[in-house]
XYZ file of C-alpha atoms in Angstrom:
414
model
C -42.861 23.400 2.031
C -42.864 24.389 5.404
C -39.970 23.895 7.847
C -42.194 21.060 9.381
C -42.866 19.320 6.373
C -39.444 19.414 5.250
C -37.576 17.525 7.903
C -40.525 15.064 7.844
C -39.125 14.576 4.450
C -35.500 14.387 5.894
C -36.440 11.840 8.755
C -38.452 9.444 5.782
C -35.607 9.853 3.555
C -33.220 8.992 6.350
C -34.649 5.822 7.322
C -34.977 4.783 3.781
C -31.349 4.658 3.075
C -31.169 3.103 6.382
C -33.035 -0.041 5.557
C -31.952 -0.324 1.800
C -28.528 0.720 1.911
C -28.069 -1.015 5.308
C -29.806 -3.915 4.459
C -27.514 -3.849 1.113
C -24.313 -3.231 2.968
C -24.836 -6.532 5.013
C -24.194 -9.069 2.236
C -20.646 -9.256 2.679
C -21.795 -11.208 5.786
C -22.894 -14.115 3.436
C -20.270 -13.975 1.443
C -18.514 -17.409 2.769
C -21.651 -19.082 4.240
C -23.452 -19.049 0.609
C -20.286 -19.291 -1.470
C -19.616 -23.007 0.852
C -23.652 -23.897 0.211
C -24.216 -23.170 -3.310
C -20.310 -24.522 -4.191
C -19.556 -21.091 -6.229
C -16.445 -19.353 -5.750
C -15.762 -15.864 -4.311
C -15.813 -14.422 -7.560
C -19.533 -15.528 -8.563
C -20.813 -14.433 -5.299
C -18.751 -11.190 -5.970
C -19.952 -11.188 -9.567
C -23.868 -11.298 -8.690
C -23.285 -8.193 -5.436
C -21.061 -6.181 -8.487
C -23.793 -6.752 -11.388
C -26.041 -5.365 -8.574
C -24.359 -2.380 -8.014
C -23.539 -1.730 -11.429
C -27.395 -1.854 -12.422
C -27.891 0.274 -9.605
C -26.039 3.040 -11.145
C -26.938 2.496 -14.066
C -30.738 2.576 -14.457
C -30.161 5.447 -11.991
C -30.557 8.375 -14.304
C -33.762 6.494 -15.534
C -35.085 6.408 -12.231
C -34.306 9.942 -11.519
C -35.821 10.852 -14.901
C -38.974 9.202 -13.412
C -38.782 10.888 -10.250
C -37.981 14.555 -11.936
C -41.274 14.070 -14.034
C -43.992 12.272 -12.022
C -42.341 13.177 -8.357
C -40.178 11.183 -5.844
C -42.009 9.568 -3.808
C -43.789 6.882 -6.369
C -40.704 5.947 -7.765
C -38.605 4.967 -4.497
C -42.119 3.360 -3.510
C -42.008 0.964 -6.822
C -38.473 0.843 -6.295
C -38.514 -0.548 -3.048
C -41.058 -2.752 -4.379
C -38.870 -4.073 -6.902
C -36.092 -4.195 -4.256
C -38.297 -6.423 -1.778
C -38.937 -9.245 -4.473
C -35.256 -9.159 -5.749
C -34.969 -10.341 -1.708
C -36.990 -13.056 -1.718
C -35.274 -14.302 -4.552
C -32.432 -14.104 -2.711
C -33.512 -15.692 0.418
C -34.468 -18.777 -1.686
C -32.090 -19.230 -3.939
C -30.462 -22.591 -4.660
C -28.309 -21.984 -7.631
C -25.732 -19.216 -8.965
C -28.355 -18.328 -11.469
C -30.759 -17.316 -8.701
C -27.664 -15.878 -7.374
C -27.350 -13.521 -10.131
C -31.556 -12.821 -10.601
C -31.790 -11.191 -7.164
C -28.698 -9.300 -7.456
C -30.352 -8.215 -10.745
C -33.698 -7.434 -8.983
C -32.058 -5.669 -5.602
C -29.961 -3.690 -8.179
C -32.568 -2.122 -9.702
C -34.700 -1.162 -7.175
C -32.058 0.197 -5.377
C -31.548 2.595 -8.256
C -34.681 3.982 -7.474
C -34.577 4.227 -3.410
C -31.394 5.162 -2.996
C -29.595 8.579 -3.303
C -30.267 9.864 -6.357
C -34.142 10.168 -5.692
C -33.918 10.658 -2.485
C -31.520 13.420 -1.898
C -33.732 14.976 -4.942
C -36.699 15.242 -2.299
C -34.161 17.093 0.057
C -32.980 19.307 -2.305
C -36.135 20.457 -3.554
C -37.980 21.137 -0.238
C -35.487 22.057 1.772
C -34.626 25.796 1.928
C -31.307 26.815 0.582
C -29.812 27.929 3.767
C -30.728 24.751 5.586
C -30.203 22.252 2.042
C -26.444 20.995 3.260
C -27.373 20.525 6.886
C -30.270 18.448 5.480
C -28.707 16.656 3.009
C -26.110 15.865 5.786
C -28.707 14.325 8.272
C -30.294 12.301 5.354
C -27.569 10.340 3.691
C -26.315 9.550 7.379
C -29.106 7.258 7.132
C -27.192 5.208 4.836
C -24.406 5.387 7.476
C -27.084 4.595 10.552
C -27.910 1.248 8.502
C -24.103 -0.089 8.243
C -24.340 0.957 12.081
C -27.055 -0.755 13.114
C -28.264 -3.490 10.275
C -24.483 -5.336 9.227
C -24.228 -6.459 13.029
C -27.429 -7.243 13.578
C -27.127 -9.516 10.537
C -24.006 -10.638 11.777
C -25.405 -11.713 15.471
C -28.578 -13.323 13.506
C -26.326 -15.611 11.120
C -24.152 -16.644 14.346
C -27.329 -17.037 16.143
C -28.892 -19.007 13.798
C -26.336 -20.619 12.317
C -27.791 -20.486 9.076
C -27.806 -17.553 6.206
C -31.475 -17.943 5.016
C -33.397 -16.765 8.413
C -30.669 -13.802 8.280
C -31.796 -13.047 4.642
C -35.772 -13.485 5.542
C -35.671 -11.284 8.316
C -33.969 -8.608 5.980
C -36.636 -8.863 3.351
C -39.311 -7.982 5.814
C -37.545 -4.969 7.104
C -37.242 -4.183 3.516
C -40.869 -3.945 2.954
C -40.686 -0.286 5.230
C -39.087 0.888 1.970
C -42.703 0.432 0.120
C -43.985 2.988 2.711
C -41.834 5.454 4.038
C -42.224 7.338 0.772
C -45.603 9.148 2.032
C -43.102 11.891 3.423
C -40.948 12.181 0.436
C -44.174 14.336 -1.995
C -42.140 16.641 -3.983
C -44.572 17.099 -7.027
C -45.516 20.992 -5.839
C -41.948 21.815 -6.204
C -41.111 19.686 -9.474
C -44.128 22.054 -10.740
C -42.948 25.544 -9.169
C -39.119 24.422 -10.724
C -40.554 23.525 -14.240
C -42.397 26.997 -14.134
C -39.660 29.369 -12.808
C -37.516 27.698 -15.382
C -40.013 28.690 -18.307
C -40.430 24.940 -18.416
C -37.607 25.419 -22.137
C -34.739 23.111 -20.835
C -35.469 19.470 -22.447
C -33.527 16.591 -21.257
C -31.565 16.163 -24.120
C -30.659 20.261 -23.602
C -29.987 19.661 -20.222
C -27.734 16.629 -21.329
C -25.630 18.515 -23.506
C -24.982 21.135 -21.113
C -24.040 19.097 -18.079
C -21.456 17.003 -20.607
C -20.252 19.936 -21.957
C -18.701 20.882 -18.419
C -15.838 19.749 -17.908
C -16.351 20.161 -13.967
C -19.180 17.914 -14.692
C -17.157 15.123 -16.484
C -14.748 14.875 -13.671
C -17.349 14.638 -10.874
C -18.658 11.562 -12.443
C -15.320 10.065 -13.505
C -14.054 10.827 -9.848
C -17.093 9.577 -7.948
C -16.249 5.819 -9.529
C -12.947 5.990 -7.214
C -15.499 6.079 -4.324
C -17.773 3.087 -5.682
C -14.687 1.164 -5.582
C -13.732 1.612 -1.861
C -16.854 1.185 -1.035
C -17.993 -1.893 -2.403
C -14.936 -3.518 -1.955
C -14.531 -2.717 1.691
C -18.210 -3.130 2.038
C -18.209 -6.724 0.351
C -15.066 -7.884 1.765
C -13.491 -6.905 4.700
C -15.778 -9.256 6.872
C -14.562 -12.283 4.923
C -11.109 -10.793 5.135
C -10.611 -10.418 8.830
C -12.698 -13.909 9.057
C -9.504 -15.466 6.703
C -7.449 -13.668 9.078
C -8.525 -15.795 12.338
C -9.324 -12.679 14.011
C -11.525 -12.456 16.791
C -12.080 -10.229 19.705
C -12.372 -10.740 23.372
C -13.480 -7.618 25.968
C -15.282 -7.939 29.161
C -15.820 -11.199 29.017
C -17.494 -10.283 25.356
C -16.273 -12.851 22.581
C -17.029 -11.655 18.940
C -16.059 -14.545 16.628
C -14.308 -13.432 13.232
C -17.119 -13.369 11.433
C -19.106 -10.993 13.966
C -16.213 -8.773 14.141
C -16.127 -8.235 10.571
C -19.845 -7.217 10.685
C -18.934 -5.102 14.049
C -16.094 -3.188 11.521
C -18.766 -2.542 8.822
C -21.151 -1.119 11.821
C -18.026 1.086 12.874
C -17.799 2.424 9.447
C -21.380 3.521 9.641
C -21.575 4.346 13.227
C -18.454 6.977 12.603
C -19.788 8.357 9.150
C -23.083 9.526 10.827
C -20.565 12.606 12.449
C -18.529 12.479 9.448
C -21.430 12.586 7.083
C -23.078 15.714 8.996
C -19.778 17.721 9.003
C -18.701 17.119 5.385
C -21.855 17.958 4.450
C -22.030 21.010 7.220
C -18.084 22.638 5.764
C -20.050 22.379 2.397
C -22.156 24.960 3.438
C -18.612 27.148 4.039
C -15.515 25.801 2.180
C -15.422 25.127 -1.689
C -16.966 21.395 -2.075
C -14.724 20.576 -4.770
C -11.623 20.842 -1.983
C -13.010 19.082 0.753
C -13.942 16.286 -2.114
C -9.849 16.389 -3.065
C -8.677 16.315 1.141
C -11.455 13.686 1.805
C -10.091 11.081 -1.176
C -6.660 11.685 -0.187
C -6.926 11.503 3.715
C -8.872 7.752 2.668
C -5.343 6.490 0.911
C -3.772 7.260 4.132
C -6.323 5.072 5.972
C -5.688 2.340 3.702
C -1.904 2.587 3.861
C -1.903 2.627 7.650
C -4.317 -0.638 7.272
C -1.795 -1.644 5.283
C 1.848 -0.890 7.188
C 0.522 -1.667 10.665
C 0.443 -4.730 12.774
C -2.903 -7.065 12.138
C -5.167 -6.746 15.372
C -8.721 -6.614 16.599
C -7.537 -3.119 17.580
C -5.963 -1.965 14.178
C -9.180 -3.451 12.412
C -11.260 -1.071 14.711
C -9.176 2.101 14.165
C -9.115 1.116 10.525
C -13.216 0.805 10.344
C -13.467 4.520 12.735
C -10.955 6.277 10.533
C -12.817 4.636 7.106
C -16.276 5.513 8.516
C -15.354 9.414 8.826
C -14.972 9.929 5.309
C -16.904 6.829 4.030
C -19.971 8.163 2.124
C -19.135 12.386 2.675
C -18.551 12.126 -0.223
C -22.458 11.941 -1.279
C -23.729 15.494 0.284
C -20.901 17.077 -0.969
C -21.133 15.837 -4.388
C -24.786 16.051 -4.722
C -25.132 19.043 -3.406
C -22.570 20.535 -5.724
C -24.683 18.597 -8.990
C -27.902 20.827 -7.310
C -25.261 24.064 -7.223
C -23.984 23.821 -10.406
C -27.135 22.922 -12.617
C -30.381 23.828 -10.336
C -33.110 21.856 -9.277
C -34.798 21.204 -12.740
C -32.890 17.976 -13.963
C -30.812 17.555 -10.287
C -31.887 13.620 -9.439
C -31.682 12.751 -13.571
C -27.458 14.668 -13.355
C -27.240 13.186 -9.558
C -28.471 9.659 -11.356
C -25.492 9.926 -13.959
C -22.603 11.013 -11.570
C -24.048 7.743 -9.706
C -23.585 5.385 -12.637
C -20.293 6.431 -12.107
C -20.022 5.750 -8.495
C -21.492 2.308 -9.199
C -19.176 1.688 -11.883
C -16.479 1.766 -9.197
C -18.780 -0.966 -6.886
C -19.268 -3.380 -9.815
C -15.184 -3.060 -10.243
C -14.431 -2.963 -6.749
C -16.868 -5.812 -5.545
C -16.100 -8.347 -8.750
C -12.372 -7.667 -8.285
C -12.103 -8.056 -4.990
C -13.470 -11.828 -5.191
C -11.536 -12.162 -8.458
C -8.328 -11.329 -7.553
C -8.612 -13.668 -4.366
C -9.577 -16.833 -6.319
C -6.101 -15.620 -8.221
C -3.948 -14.889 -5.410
C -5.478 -16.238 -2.647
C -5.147 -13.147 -0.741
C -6.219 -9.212 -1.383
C -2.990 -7.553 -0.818
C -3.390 -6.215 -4.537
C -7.046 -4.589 -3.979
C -5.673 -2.546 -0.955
C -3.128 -1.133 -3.142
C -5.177 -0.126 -5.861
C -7.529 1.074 -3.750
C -4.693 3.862 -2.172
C -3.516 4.579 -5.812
C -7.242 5.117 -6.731
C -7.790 7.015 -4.038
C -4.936 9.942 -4.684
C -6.101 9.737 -8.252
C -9.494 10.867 -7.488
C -8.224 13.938 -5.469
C -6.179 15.190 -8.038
C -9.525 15.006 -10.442
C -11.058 16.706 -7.787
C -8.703 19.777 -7.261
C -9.553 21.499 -10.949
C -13.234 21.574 -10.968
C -14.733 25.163 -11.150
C -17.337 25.116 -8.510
C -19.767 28.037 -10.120
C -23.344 28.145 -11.080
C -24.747 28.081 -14.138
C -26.199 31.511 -14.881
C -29.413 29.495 -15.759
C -29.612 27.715 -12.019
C -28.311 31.481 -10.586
C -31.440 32.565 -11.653
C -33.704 29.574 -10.460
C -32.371 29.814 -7.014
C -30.405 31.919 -4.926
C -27.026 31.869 -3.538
């Protein structure tokens, strides 16, 4: 692929994690205006975004099976297909059983437009001296859509008062998922792979060997640690600063609770764009497995400074800035180290399993969040597992051997 063609892939991919991770990410908006109309508790609503997640991750190594074999871009295309009706269900739901059905739906097609397949694209037609700066640029787009999406949704509920317009207008942004995928045509290099590799590795082979890594093994048990921090921050911290009473008044600018908490999700995104890029850019220098350990550890300090420090529109802020930095780094660095370790063969059907893991962590994260506050009436507990969690991960981090496989050596080189 030329140099052309691949960051036409790079700018396709980006904007598809904008729109379906963004659009994703904005949920937690609803969270009390749906909850009040349908007369479920936090924890249902909680349930049906966790269940979502959860299938996300896990028909993820099916979808990146699909993509591996019959290329990328069909599969996010069907996915975002799949991901578009799971929305309308949403939009007209009435019930906690339509609740959970477009969860369901938005969960799987998600699996198949999110990371896994797309980051494949990247890694396959992006040349290996330019793959981490790529890979940077395109999972910002998942950053760009907390940015720029959760407010907007925010400003469109207080505007309209009302969650379903909010959800409608999603759902037709949504549809740009469908089509984007004409830049993301990776079948040329899923051949040329298949062919340098002697086309002998079966995906049961290639299976046995990832699970037989140890290195492996603790990349996907670590990456659940993330999946937890992110879908419980993601899911809850609007409705959290909205309990809170906190508002925010600047230049004559008033941002109700509500708006502010879809302002801090925005921050998150808006300061992960950098952080995304230069994560993913140190990858290309320092060992991957030791920026994963500093990242993990530098978020439980976030969270206990969240924690210690006064409540304020201004600690809220700094919380969502600091957050966003080393929100989703963690996905270049991860991926890319999958690609590094194994080779491009079988990357988005490995990349699919270490994100089963990461969604494991979101279904746990976003059900227990709304759990634990029907219990306690409060989510002082969540923020402390979520620091605990977060030093566990780095010490899974610290011992994995970050060296090729003499198979993907001699696939691709250094």
């Amino acid at each position: 692929m030329t140099p052309r063609s691949y960051w036409t892939a790079v700018w396709c991919g980006f904007l598809v994690l904008t729109i379906g991770l963004g659009v994703r990410q904005s949920f937690g908006i609803f969270l009390k205006p749906v909850s009040a109309e349908l007369h479920v508790g936090r924890e249902l609503f909680s349930f049906g975004t966790a269940v979502s997640m959860l299938l996300m991750g896990a028909v993820a190594p099916f979808s990146g099976r699909l993509a591996d074999r019959f290329g990328s871009a069909p599969t996010i295309a069907g996915g975002g297909a799949v991901y578009v009706l799971g929305m309308i269900v949403t939009a007209t739901m009435h019930d906690g059983f339509m609740l959970i059905l477009g969860n369901i739906l938005v969960g799987i097609g998600l699996s198949a437009a999110t990371f896994g397949p797309v980051l494949g694209v990247i890694l396959r037609v992006a040349p290996p001296a330019k793959q981490a700066l790529a890979v940077g640029i395109c999972s910002a787009g998942g950053s760009f859509g907390q940015f720029f999406i959760v407010p907007l949704a925010a400003v469109l509920q207080s505007y309209f008062g009302d969650w379903r317009p909010t959800m409608w207008a999603l759902t037709i942004l949504a549809v740009l998922i469908m089509v984007l995928p004409i830049g993301l045509n990776d079948r040329k290099e899923i051949a040329a792979s298949k062919k340098g590799s002697g086309g002998s590795q079966t995906t049961r082979e290639a299976l046995a060997e990832a699970f037989g890594l140890r290195s492996y093994v603790l990349l996907v048990t670590g990456y659940f640690v993330c999946g937890f921090h992110v879908a419980f921050v993601g899911g809850h911290l609007p409705a959290y600063i909205s309990d809170k009473g906190i508002g925010l008044s600047l230049f004559g600018i008033e941002l109700t609770p509500i708006e502010l908490g879809g302002w801090a999700i925005g921050m998150v995104g808006l300061f992960n764009i950098a952080g995304a890029i230069l994560w993913s850019s140190m990858g290309g220098r320092y060992k991957r497995k030791n920026l994963l350990t500093l990242l993990y550890l530098l978020r439980s300090l976030v969270f206990l400074g969240f924690m210690i420090a006064p409540l304020s529109a201004a600690s809220v802020l700094i919380f969502a800035g600091s957050l966003g930095f080393l929100w989703l780094g963690t996905v270049p660095l991860t991926t890319s180290l999958v690609g590094f370790i194994f080779g491009p063969v079988h990357v988005t059907m490995l990349n699919g399993i270490v994100f089963f893991g990461h969604q494991v962590g979101s279904f746990v994260g976003g059900w227990g969040g709304g759990l634990l506050f029907d219990l306690q009436g409060n989510y002082d507990t969540m923020w402390w597992i979520s620091i605990a969690l977060g030093l566990v991960s780095a010490a899974m981090h610290w011992p994995i051997v970050e060296e090729r496989l003499p198979r993907a050596a001699a696939l691709q080189p250094a």
